XYZ file of C-alpha atoms in Angstrom:
720
model
C 65.803 106.229 64.354
C 65.685 102.466 63.717
C 67.590 100.690 60.963
C 64.435 100.946 58.816
C 64.378 104.725 59.222
C 61.265 104.747 61.394
C 60.895 106.905 64.471
C 61.956 105.159 67.688
C 59.124 103.564 69.616
C 60.721 104.957 72.776
C 59.694 108.586 72.414
C 60.445 109.676 75.962
C 61.414 108.153 79.321
C 60.660 109.443 82.803
C 62.523 107.711 85.628
C 60.753 109.823 88.302
C 64.120 110.614 89.846
C 62.942 112.600 92.863
C 60.053 110.298 93.796
C 62.043 107.085 93.313
C 65.042 108.297 95.303
C 62.735 109.462 98.077
C 60.939 106.087 98.156
C 64.271 104.224 98.230
C 65.683 106.517 100.940
C 68.505 107.696 98.701
C 67.430 111.287 98.096
C 70.367 112.570 100.170
C 72.801 110.717 97.900
C 71.951 112.432 94.636
C 69.591 114.956 93.086
C 70.459 114.074 89.476
C 71.046 110.324 89.557
C 68.690 107.386 90.123
C 69.835 105.361 93.151
C 67.619 102.424 94.156
C 67.729 99.535 96.596
C 67.427 95.975 95.411
C 64.253 94.037 96.158
C 62.092 97.194 96.000
C 60.335 98.429 92.795
C 60.939 101.798 91.200
C 58.687 103.539 88.694
C 59.561 104.111 85.039
C 57.249 105.781 82.538
C 57.705 105.069 78.829
C 55.957 107.337 76.340
C 55.733 105.321 73.137
C 56.066 107.071 69.811
C 54.080 104.496 67.832
C 52.128 101.259 68.327
C 54.082 98.111 69.110
C 52.272 96.159 66.391
C 52.094 93.099 68.603
C 55.838 92.849 69.094
C 57.041 92.191 72.615
C 58.648 95.018 74.540
C 61.662 93.722 76.459
C 63.835 95.427 79.058
C 67.498 94.654 79.679
C 69.572 95.557 82.754
C 73.362 95.218 82.646
C 76.270 95.943 84.944
C 80.014 95.661 84.362
C 81.958 95.343 81.125
C 81.205 91.653 80.677
C 77.481 91.265 81.420
C 76.189 87.708 81.536
C 72.843 86.151 82.454
C 74.622 83.194 84.019
C 76.525 85.517 86.365
C 73.553 87.715 87.185
C 75.082 90.804 85.589
C 72.618 90.854 82.664
C 68.874 90.380 82.908
C 66.239 90.219 80.164
C 62.720 90.824 81.456
C 59.374 92.296 80.546
C 55.653 92.223 81.188
C 55.480 88.788 79.593
C 57.820 85.827 79.726
C 60.977 86.614 77.745
C 61.707 83.810 75.290
C 65.323 84.816 74.832
C 66.144 84.463 78.528
C 68.784 81.857 79.393
C 67.454 78.929 81.443
C 70.454 79.378 83.782
C 69.912 83.102 84.271
C 70.565 84.422 87.773
C 69.297 87.538 89.537
C 66.402 88.130 87.147
C 64.748 91.537 87.240
C 60.986 91.976 87.143
C 58.579 94.455 85.453
C 54.906 94.932 86.226
C 52.292 97.434 85.123
C 51.916 100.328 87.517
C 48.384 101.261 88.559
C 48.654 104.447 86.433
C 49.554 102.560 83.249
C 47.501 103.361 80.093
C 48.902 101.304 77.189
C 46.245 102.295 74.654
C 47.275 105.938 74.877
C 50.964 105.136 74.452
C 51.731 105.745 78.124
C 53.409 102.727 79.706
C 54.018 103.050 83.443
C 56.084 100.212 84.907
C 57.223 99.053 88.303
C 60.742 97.710 87.776
C 62.267 95.592 90.551
C 65.932 94.570 90.840
C 65.977 91.213 92.635
C 67.124 91.028 96.252
C 70.187 89.051 95.096
C 71.230 91.449 92.310
C 74.842 92.638 92.274
C 75.186 96.175 93.574
C 76.746 98.893 91.443
C 76.077 100.892 88.294
C 73.498 99.501 85.878
C 72.222 100.456 82.442
C 68.558 99.914 81.624
C 67.747 99.318 77.952
C 64.491 99.014 76.046
C 64.324 96.423 73.236
C 61.623 96.334 70.572
C 62.218 94.290 67.465
C 65.627 95.235 66.151
C 65.762 98.475 68.151
C 67.702 98.732 71.406
C 67.717 102.037 73.275
C 69.363 103.126 76.495
C 66.563 104.254 78.778
C 68.411 105.160 81.961
C 71.479 104.687 84.080
C 71.043 103.856 87.732
C 72.855 102.648 90.833
C 71.634 99.632 92.814
C 72.443 99.298 96.528
C 71.802 96.729 99.260
C 68.440 96.980 100.985
C 68.220 96.463 104.763
C 64.452 97.123 104.550
C 63.906 94.088 102.271
C 63.374 90.758 104.059
C 64.858 88.811 101.131
C 68.115 90.773 101.207
C 70.957 89.219 103.231
C 71.436 92.551 105.019
C 67.812 92.743 106.171
C 67.340 94.287 109.607
C 63.941 94.220 111.328
C 64.199 97.252 113.593
C 63.597 100.576 111.813
C 65.380 102.494 114.573
C 68.470 100.351 114.117
C 68.431 100.883 110.336
C 68.188 104.632 110.881
C 71.231 104.417 113.154
C 73.402 101.914 111.265
C 72.629 102.981 107.672
C 71.165 106.494 107.661
C 72.969 108.274 110.520
C 75.981 110.355 109.481
C 76.930 111.331 113.027
C 79.074 108.855 114.938
C 80.897 108.481 118.233
C 84.094 106.428 118.520
C 85.403 105.471 121.951
C 89.120 105.720 122.667
C 91.446 106.215 125.634
C 91.993 103.246 127.932
C 90.019 100.803 129.995
C 90.094 103.217 132.948
C 89.783 106.416 130.904
C 87.159 105.911 128.198
C 86.895 108.994 126.011
C 84.211 109.619 123.385
C 85.247 111.223 120.097
C 82.820 112.543 117.516
C 83.208 111.137 114.011
C 81.442 112.400 110.884
C 80.685 109.411 108.618
C 79.376 111.680 105.844
C 78.034 108.808 103.735
C 75.548 111.117 102.004
C 78.039 113.802 101.093
C 79.383 114.987 97.752
C 80.733 112.297 95.394
C 80.290 109.482 97.920
C 78.459 107.218 95.456
C 81.229 107.616 92.876
C 83.918 107.188 95.522
C 82.532 103.926 96.887
C 81.831 102.421 93.471
C 85.313 103.396 92.341
C 86.699 101.607 95.382
C 85.024 98.390 94.242
C 86.357 98.794 90.705
C 90.006 99.207 91.716
C 90.152 96.324 94.169
C 92.713 93.635 93.321
C 90.083 90.956 92.690
C 88.527 93.106 89.976
C 91.831 93.290 88.131
C 92.216 89.505 88.290
C 88.708 88.644 87.033
C 86.418 91.654 86.497
C 83.417 89.586 85.392
C 83.540 87.354 88.437
C 84.159 90.303 90.763
C 81.139 92.260 89.514
C 78.963 89.142 89.741
C 80.106 88.484 93.320
C 78.924 91.938 94.404
C 75.522 90.361 94.976
C 77.009 88.946 98.170
C 77.588 91.288 101.151
C 80.040 88.762 102.613
C 82.252 89.171 99.541
C 81.833 92.946 99.291
C 82.555 93.552 102.972
C 85.772 91.590 102.609
C 86.763 93.665 99.587
C 86.035 96.909 101.436
C 88.072 95.723 104.447
C 91.067 95.267 102.135
C 90.521 98.536 100.243
C 90.373 100.855 103.265
C 94.060 100.178 103.902
C 96.684 100.558 101.174
C 99.076 97.894 102.357
C 98.906 95.782 99.195
C 96.522 97.499 96.745
C 95.134 100.881 95.630
C 93.522 101.359 99.004
C 92.628 104.539 100.794
C 94.782 104.949 103.900
C 98.389 104.424 104.913
C 98.757 103.178 108.467
C 101.519 104.572 110.659
C 102.202 104.278 114.384
C 105.766 105.563 114.883
C 104.991 109.260 115.392
C 106.570 110.418 112.087
C 103.808 112.117 110.112
C 105.569 115.101 108.539
C 104.709 114.074 104.952
C 100.999 113.713 105.683
C 98.398 114.224 108.374
C 98.607 112.836 111.881
C 95.903 110.230 112.404
C 94.541 112.367 115.245
C 93.886 115.215 112.771
C 90.884 113.563 111.145
C 87.343 114.146 112.388
C 85.438 112.358 109.634
C 85.567 110.077 106.609
C 84.521 112.304 103.726
C 87.675 114.432 103.658
C 89.807 111.274 103.499
C 87.750 109.506 100.830
C 87.414 112.627 98.689
C 91.169 113.252 98.846
C 91.789 109.635 97.733
C 89.283 109.906 94.882
C 90.287 113.365 93.640
C 93.959 112.362 93.505
C 93.447 109.353 91.252
C 93.072 106.783 94.029
C 96.366 107.835 95.608
C 96.691 106.701 99.191
C 96.119 109.187 101.987
C 98.617 109.602 104.831
C 98.000 108.665 107.688
C 95.512 106.562 109.617
C 95.299 104.393 112.696
C 92.666 101.900 113.767
C 89.818 104.285 114.594
C 90.373 106.136 111.307
C 90.355 102.902 109.292
C 87.184 101.794 111.080
C 85.426 105.144 110.702
C 86.113 105.268 106.973
C 84.977 101.666 106.462
C 81.762 102.331 108.357
C 80.990 105.210 105.991
C 81.473 103.059 102.897
C 79.390 100.191 104.262
C 76.530 102.482 105.230
C 76.495 104.086 101.803
C 76.344 100.659 100.135
C 73.353 99.809 102.328
C 75.005 97.369 104.752
C 74.160 98.163 108.406
C 77.438 98.940 110.139
C 78.704 100.207 113.482
C 82.103 100.967 115.002
C 83.330 98.838 117.927
C 86.114 99.594 120.419
C 87.809 96.753 122.298
C 89.797 97.965 125.307
C 92.853 95.941 126.326
C 92.919 94.405 122.857
C 95.415 91.607 122.253
C 97.455 91.114 119.084
C 98.414 87.467 119.263
C 101.342 87.269 116.860
C 102.097 83.555 117.296
C 98.425 82.526 117.412
C 98.629 80.518 120.632
C 96.023 82.615 122.508
C 98.673 83.640 125.073
C 100.180 87.129 125.365
C 103.624 87.406 126.970
C 104.244 90.810 128.575
C 107.791 91.711 129.724
C 108.578 94.238 132.450
C 112.116 95.521 133.026
C 113.622 95.510 136.502
C 115.080 98.839 137.683
C 117.900 99.891 135.364
C 117.225 97.091 132.864
C 116.468 97.798 129.198
C 112.915 97.038 128.106
C 112.496 93.772 126.216
C 110.113 93.826 123.239
C 107.490 91.120 122.865
C 106.199 89.693 119.574
C 102.734 89.905 121.120
C 101.122 93.119 122.237
C 98.140 94.455 124.136
C 96.748 97.663 122.705
C 95.052 100.158 125.027
C 92.196 99.857 122.601
C 91.590 98.634 119.101
C 88.754 99.733 116.845
C 87.020 97.676 114.163
C 83.537 97.563 112.656
C 80.630 95.182 112.798
C 78.404 94.685 109.752
C 74.981 93.067 109.830
C 74.346 90.209 107.396
C 73.305 86.611 107.052
C 75.905 83.842 106.938
C 74.292 80.897 105.111
C 77.800 79.852 104.053
C 78.433 78.783 107.671
C 75.084 77.390 108.817
C 71.634 77.051 107.286
C 69.875 77.539 110.628
C 71.061 81.148 110.956
C 73.136 80.627 114.098
C 75.963 82.772 112.689
C 73.736 85.465 111.172
C 73.832 88.991 112.566
C 76.825 91.125 113.499
C 80.117 90.253 111.806
C 83.529 91.682 112.771
C 85.496 93.346 109.976
C 88.868 94.947 110.678
C 90.389 97.167 107.949
C 93.500 98.005 110.003
C 96.399 96.179 108.302
C 97.726 93.809 110.969
C 97.743 90.292 109.535
C 97.077 88.825 106.096
C 93.955 86.820 105.387
C 94.083 84.652 102.254
C 97.192 86.590 101.247
C 95.634 90.072 101.615
C 95.615 92.581 104.463
C 92.000 92.333 105.533
C 90.022 90.698 108.321
C 86.537 89.192 108.458
C 83.678 88.946 108.313
C 83.922 86.985 111.579
C 80.554 86.139 113.176
C 80.299 87.578 116.668
C 78.341 84.440 117.604
C 81.320 82.294 116.566
C 83.699 84.430 118.640
C 81.417 84.101 121.661
C 81.410 80.311 121.434
C 85.074 79.822 120.489
C 84.322 78.409 117.034
C 87.771 79.320 115.765
C 87.613 76.874 112.855
C 85.136 79.070 110.974
C 85.830 81.717 108.365
C 86.858 84.392 108.257
C 89.664 85.098 110.759
C 87.763 84.048 113.874
C 90.967 82.976 115.739
C 92.497 86.428 115.344
C 89.432 88.219 116.699
C 88.880 85.645 119.459
C 92.439 86.260 120.700
C 91.871 90.037 120.591
C 89.054 89.749 123.134
C 89.946 86.622 125.118
C 93.655 85.734 125.091
C 95.373 84.940 128.400
C 98.328 87.021 129.643
C 101.568 86.104 131.400
C 103.640 88.910 132.972
C 107.420 88.440 133.256
C 109.997 90.503 135.124
C 113.304 90.598 133.236
C 116.284 90.706 135.623
C 119.703 92.211 134.989
C 121.189 88.769 134.293
C 118.534 88.104 131.615
C 116.500 85.680 133.702
C 112.712 85.932 133.756
C 110.464 85.776 136.787
C 106.778 85.075 136.376
C 104.985 87.875 138.192
C 101.465 86.794 137.345
C 99.159 84.989 134.956
C 95.932 86.750 134.072
C 92.927 85.289 132.255
C 90.795 88.430 132.605
C 92.899 91.348 131.352
C 92.198 91.152 127.626
C 88.903 92.282 126.118
C 87.409 94.889 128.433
C 84.507 97.333 128.026
C 83.854 96.444 124.385
C 81.921 99.530 123.333
C 79.761 101.052 120.622
C 77.471 104.036 120.221
C 73.877 103.623 121.378
C 70.999 103.693 118.902
C 69.595 107.211 118.782
C 72.084 108.827 121.173
C 75.787 109.374 121.772
C 75.861 107.201 124.883
C 78.237 104.259 125.200
C 76.790 100.742 125.074
C 78.849 97.848 126.459
C 78.623 94.800 124.168
C 81.284 92.678 125.909
C 78.719 89.970 126.700
C 78.112 89.398 122.991
C 81.823 88.576 122.508
C 82.570 86.438 125.553
C 81.029 84.919 128.635
C 81.629 86.509 132.026
C 85.251 86.329 133.118
C 85.904 83.865 135.921
C 83.007 81.588 135.027
C 83.332 77.943 134.049
C 81.582 78.683 130.749
C 84.234 81.230 129.781
C 87.065 78.782 130.536
C 85.289 75.978 128.670
C 84.939 78.192 125.602
C 88.593 79.226 125.834
C 89.732 75.593 125.931
C 87.371 74.777 123.063
C 88.875 77.612 121.000
C 92.447 76.448 121.623
C 91.673 72.980 120.258
C 89.808 74.044 117.116
C 92.374 76.004 115.166
C 95.889 75.660 116.625
C 98.689 75.073 114.134
C 101.700 72.936 115.011
C 103.818 76.026 115.672
C 101.192 77.463 117.988
C 100.965 74.181 119.911
C 104.737 74.174 120.356
C 104.606 77.754 121.610
C 101.963 76.853 124.162
C 104.174 73.984 125.390
C 107.106 76.402 125.689
C 104.943 78.748 127.755
C 104.001 75.889 130.068
C 107.694 75.034 130.528
C 108.497 78.647 131.384
C 105.775 78.606 134.012
C 107.308 75.451 135.489
C 110.802 76.987 135.613
C 109.585 79.912 137.712
C 107.529 77.811 140.075
C 104.353 77.222 138.077
C 101.967 74.335 138.546
C 104.440 71.827 137.068
C 107.174 72.500 139.661
C 107.709 69.269 141.711
C 110.279 70.651 144.167
C 110.187 70.262 147.976
C 107.219 71.669 149.882
C 107.404 75.431 150.206
C 106.600 77.438 153.324
C 103.208 79.122 153.437
C 103.535 82.368 151.491
C 102.676 85.675 153.147
C 99.295 87.230 152.273
C 99.353 89.112 148.970
C 99.875 92.828 148.745
C 96.921 94.660 147.243
C 97.679 97.734 145.149
C 95.745 100.390 143.317
C 96.413 103.790 141.765
C 94.263 106.807 142.627
C 94.060 110.212 140.954
C 94.799 113.223 143.102
C 93.589 115.571 140.353
C 92.238 114.830 136.840
C 95.264 114.342 134.550
C 95.171 117.265 132.109
C 97.760 117.979 129.443
C 99.740 121.035 130.508
C 99.724 120.193 134.237
C 101.742 117.851 136.421
C 100.169 114.407 136.768
C 99.409 113.738 140.437
C 98.689 110.157 141.565
C 99.003 108.055 144.651
C 99.796 104.358 144.951
C 97.760 102.731 147.709
C 99.125 99.478 149.173
C 97.553 97.164 151.704
C 98.413 93.832 153.278
C 96.785 91.689 155.927
C 98.506 89.293 158.322
C 100.103 89.886 161.683
C 103.479 91.480 160.925
C 104.784 94.644 159.306
C 106.306 94.098 155.843
C 109.197 96.204 154.509
C 108.933 96.554 150.720
C 110.781 98.154 147.838
C 108.626 99.867 145.196
C 109.884 100.491 141.663
C 107.649 103.169 140.106
C 107.902 103.903 136.405
C 105.931 106.011 133.914
C 106.297 105.377 130.185
C 105.025 107.453 127.281
C 103.118 104.883 125.263
C 101.461 104.675 121.903
C 97.999 103.226 122.123
C 99.100 100.037 120.348
C 101.239 99.049 123.327
C 104.572 100.299 121.958
C 106.782 102.123 124.465
C 108.160 105.431 123.219
C 110.263 106.597 126.166
C 110.357 106.415 129.952
C 109.420 109.798 131.455
C 109.635 108.984 135.153
C 111.424 106.365 137.259
C 111.967 106.143 140.999
C 112.442 103.526 143.733
C 110.875 104.029 147.141
C 111.159 102.071 150.357
C 108.303 101.741 152.819
C 106.943 99.444 155.495
C 103.382 98.200 155.257
C 101.432 97.832 158.475
C 98.891 94.987 158.487
C 95.292 95.997 157.836
C 96.253 99.612 157.086
C 96.420 101.428 153.757
C 99.858 102.746 152.899
C 100.135 105.572 150.379
C 103.004 106.617 148.116
C 102.619 109.972 146.291
C 103.605 110.106 142.617
C 104.242 113.356 140.761
C 105.083 113.282 137.054
C 106.129 116.760 135.979
C 104.791 118.391 132.823
C 108.333 119.356 131.874
C 109.297 115.656 131.959
C 106.409 114.261 129.915
C 105.592 117.176 127.594
C 107.861 116.454 124.629
C 107.607 112.640 124.740
C 103.810 112.758 124.962
C 103.382 115.024 121.918
C 103.032 112.010 119.655
C 101.919 109.462 122.235
C 98.488 108.493 123.420
C 98.784 107.562 127.071
C 101.143 107.271 129.992
C 101.546 103.812 131.503
C 102.355 104.072 135.198
C 103.535 100.815 136.763
C 104.687 99.736 140.178
C 106.610 96.528 140.926
C 106.664 95.823 144.651
C 109.322 93.481 146.076
C 108.921 91.944 149.510
C 112.318 92.660 151.130
C 112.008 89.759 153.567
C 110.952 87.280 150.855
C 112.585 88.725 147.696
C 111.028 86.290 145.191
C 107.582 87.640 146.086
C 106.802 90.301 143.475
C 103.580 92.242 142.935
C 102.585 94.319 139.904
C 100.117 97.168 139.420
C 99.608 99.174 136.232
C 97.512 102.170 135.307
C 97.101 103.742 131.876
C 96.718 107.495 132.232
C 95.093 109.315 129.321
C 95.714 113.046 129.424
C 92.638 115.227 129.066
C 92.788 118.024 126.511
C 92.798 121.616 127.743
C 89.268 123.030 127.445
C 88.116 124.529 124.156
C 84.746 126.236 123.680
C 82.720 126.160 120.457
C 79.568 128.289 120.176
C 77.121 128.070 117.271
C 73.400 128.930 117.201
C 71.031 126.220 118.424
C 68.858 126.605 115.328
C 69.323 127.754 111.752
C 67.731 127.715 108.313
C 68.982 125.880 105.268
C 70.982 128.091 102.855
C 71.034 130.953 105.372
C 74.377 131.945 106.906
C 75.008 131.757 110.654
C 78.043 132.741 112.718
C 80.112 130.514 114.976
C 82.921 131.269 117.389
C 85.692 129.422 119.224
C 87.566 130.269 122.428
C 90.816 128.824 123.775
C 93.186 130.048 126.511
C 96.940 129.356 126.532
C 97.666 128.271 130.114
C 101.341 127.455 129.443
C 104.365 129.645 130.078
C 105.409 129.327 126.417
C 104.020 130.911 123.249
C 101.945 128.601 121.073
C 103.119 128.656 117.453
C 102.028 126.920 114.217
C 98.389 127.259 115.252
C 95.740 125.945 112.858
C 91.998 125.472 113.148
C 90.180 122.907 110.997
C 86.384 123.006 110.641
C 84.195 120.275 109.166
C 80.655 118.952 109.365
C 78.263 117.160 107.039
C 75.391 119.420 106.061
C 77.270 122.523 107.184
C 80.231 122.700 104.782
C 81.076 120.741 101.633
C 84.795 120.463 102.412
C 87.117 120.828 105.368
C 88.079 124.437 106.027
C 91.497 125.177 107.541
C 92.323 128.508 109.173
C 95.810 129.657 110.168
C 95.868 131.332 113.563
C 98.472 133.876 114.853
C 100.840 132.827 117.630
C 99.219 132.752 121.046
C 101.238 134.193 123.929
C 101.119 132.841 127.501
C 97.840 133.565 129.320
C 96.332 134.911 126.075
C 92.821 134.017 124.967
C 92.084 133.014 121.407
C 88.780 134.031 119.828
C 87.952 132.987 116.258
C 84.691 133.827 114.478
C 83.619 132.024 111.311
C 80.553 131.794 109.019
C 78.550 128.617 108.329
C 76.075 128.044 105.501
C 73.933 124.967 106.259
C 72.851 123.113 103.109
C 70.936 120.167 104.620
C 68.106 120.072 107.116
C 68.224 118.147 110.376
C 70.478 118.053 113.443
C 74.018 118.812 112.273
C 77.322 118.803 114.149
C 80.259 121.110 113.565
C 83.582 119.417 114.363
C 86.634 121.492 115.295
C 90.315 120.508 115.443
C 92.819 122.925 117.007
C 96.504 122.140 116.562
C 99.620 124.004 117.672
C 103.225 123.574 118.734
C 102.419 122.379 122.263
C 99.075 120.580 121.890
C 98.083 118.074 119.246
C 94.611 118.079 117.744
C 92.377 119.372 120.517
C 88.780 118.566 119.560
C 85.611 120.572 120.002
C 82.100 120.467 118.592
C 78.800 122.294 118.376
C 75.331 121.203 117.278
C 72.667 123.074 115.312
C 69.136 122.111 114.244
C 68.749 123.206 110.616
C 65.174 123.891 109.493
C 63.921 123.967 105.911
C 63.521 127.326 104.231
C 59.953 128.642 104.095
C 60.574 130.090 100.627
């Protein structure tokens, strides 16, 4: 009732929930909540209880606790020009008569359009008539990659379906020589995901500082992506994940446990935004990709193999190798086997009006370095990284170094002296990978990050990058590196002429059998030299259990062998690393780094280095589920695994998950598995969404960590 006691003019409201959500491609997000995309109209029907008597009907949309026309968080609009609207109003909504409108009969059908620059988030829609104001509906507004006026607009429908609508992902891990694909369930359309992602925006540190400004800034995907990058990690806020790389995960979950984002985000949300333990780079990236896709920002996960972490920001990575019997020397820099981040698609008019920096932007939620005082990274335009424009925001120097830093290898002798083994401009930034559109295949996107190694263009860009954003400290460090090169006979050494060096020794590692966890690792080192004379050499072979971020856990194998190389002939040295030697150390490690330092016995200063990162393959696990099924009709799945070890497997657990197949992770405890025994587990599934769905399986036990398996089913709609 109004203040005059009359019946409200707004008798009934129909927001056409199902039709609007279907038209805005949000029907998977909610069945009882209006979720629309900015820049596209949605239909609202008002059934009026009485004539308007010539008074203007006005609509009002608000978001946040401090709505303001000047900040674009409040909009007054209607079928006619609204007199009360502020002349400085931003992000003004629009209303037009729908073709089915019939005002004389009291049926008012409107097309309501949030502008393409509206803040995203929860809105309230009010009707105003005279002195009456009535809440008509609540709704959520998201970014719109289908709208050409939205900064996240993407032309290709297939790419939108992949980078916004697809819940099934593939993340590439392993090493440059052993690229392994891992399924990841983004689950952006699963239970509570809208509430989870909006809650994430509301608890970010910028919102606490100035909530009105923060809500207003959500119109900008550059700003929001930066907020999300900070919120995925919990290093300095109420973020989602705790990062840990030291192998101690007893008070949480190992990063390798996770197979998807929804379980992590739901745990964070249900526990009052309490951080979830633990994650590593691919987990951080997978979770961020889910949030970005839900918000409507096209997003994909990227893996950079041989990824540099340039701690002193001089674009040079120093790598130290210990001589036989010498303790390893840590380096402030590091080269990770791989590092995973995300790319998000958006315009960057803040950097250039001509669009040269529009498109894919790197965002890295893994907490490595602070950016503007917060652990986040990006958005860094991939185009800026390609061209060495390290003066641009945000964090371009850090990402440029990750894909294009130079490396210097040093051998540390027993007396503490360092010998320069090699300088390498090509090692960092290899096989930069992402999932293909429409399939699980790997696509190499290295060429979008850097020009071909060894070309003049690549070196020109590198030199350009070093001059654009080097601090005084970094310049001093580069000078120190040059001096070290000179000390060990680098280009600055002006000593007496040296005799012609012997031809180099070429080395490579070869697999004898595929390296599988549970078996001995069998390799051979192949050496070759040209020239006219035989060359006696000493070969120091070492195998280290490594974490994927380049940190050595423990040495599992070390031997020195002597051999004589015959010119023009391949020499071969067998290498056997026993399972009993590597088993325990590799339980919480990711790869085995096998290295060989060859010393020329006749010319001792001549040293040669070869390295190979061995990634152990999981023992086989078999998952069987039906090829087809029907929504809301139970099907049966089964899993098989054989214990090939001579020990009993204890503490066995099986974790099942999959968007559209189960609402939450399901964990099963499995009896101990004796040697040579075969495990068979049968389980029910009740699909609740149609389409091609993937069941993800994680098997964990005392001897093997997080063996993955999967199965795919096409779920059809029910005919009833």
